[in-house]
């Protein structure tokens, strides 16, 4: 699944946060990363709040979201290279310092990059992806890839192993395997359509 980086230019105002959180939810849903929505939205909210509080309301800023390997990377860019976020020791009665402490607790890592014209405050959340454009780790997927790797080798002994096949080649191998299984069902007196229906029902029950 292609997961292309995206960004949104916004004005650092409390009213903007809801729209940014909605955009985050939508994109992570498209990327198949629904399990990260809550953490990503919280980190996003705190990074934006940090700009509003320490740089000032109305500051032009940019939200940029991408994958760094198998980590979800969230960046907030703003033009002030002097107001650096600091991980403070925020107690229960402290009104400040909690934002970056929350980011620190949720994210695998975070930091600040200084550019000539801007500051980039970023954090990264771990995903269950096996590759940046791959799938979530799941027993069914693992078994399927092992089977397809074997199937690709049987089809063409000189073909690269499954982990090195491109997505198009892997897709064609999967279709060929499904087609052969349908032939196997028919050869053993089963209705291929019935078998597909049963497989679809089992697939949907395990979503």
PDB file of C-alpha atoms in Angstrom, residues 178 182 185 191-203:
ATOM      1  CA  UNK A 178      -6.068 -18.422  -5.885  1.00  0.00           C
ATOM      2  CA  UNK A 182     -10.227 -22.867  -7.470  1.00  0.00           C
ATOM      3  CA  UNK A 185     -11.775 -27.320  -5.583  1.00  0.00           C
ATOM      4  CA  UNK A 191     -18.241 -25.390  -6.358  1.00  0.00           C
ATOM      5  CA  UNK A 192     -15.536 -22.671  -6.685  1.00  0.00           C
ATOM      6  CA  UNK A 193     -18.113 -19.920  -6.086  1.00  0.00           C
ATOM      7  CA  UNK A 194     -19.221 -21.559  -2.850  1.00  0.00           C
ATOM      8  CA  UNK A 195     -15.605 -21.828  -1.724  1.00  0.00           C
ATOM      9  CA  UNK A 196     -15.032 -18.145  -2.496  1.00  0.00           C
ATOM     10  CA  UNK A 197     -18.152 -17.211  -0.522  1.00  0.00           C
ATOM     11  CA  UNK A 198     -16.979 -19.253   2.461  1.00  0.00           C
ATOM     12  CA  UNK A 199     -13.529 -17.699   2.289  1.00  0.00           C
ATOM     13  CA  UNK A 200     -15.051 -14.201   2.084  1.00  0.00           C
ATOM     14  CA  UNK A 201     -17.251 -14.866   5.129  1.00  0.00           C
ATOM     15  CA  UNK A 202     -14.277 -16.127   7.135  1.00  0.00           C
ATOM     16  CA  UNK A 203     -12.172 -13.145   6.030  1.00  0.00           C
TER      17      UNK A 203
END
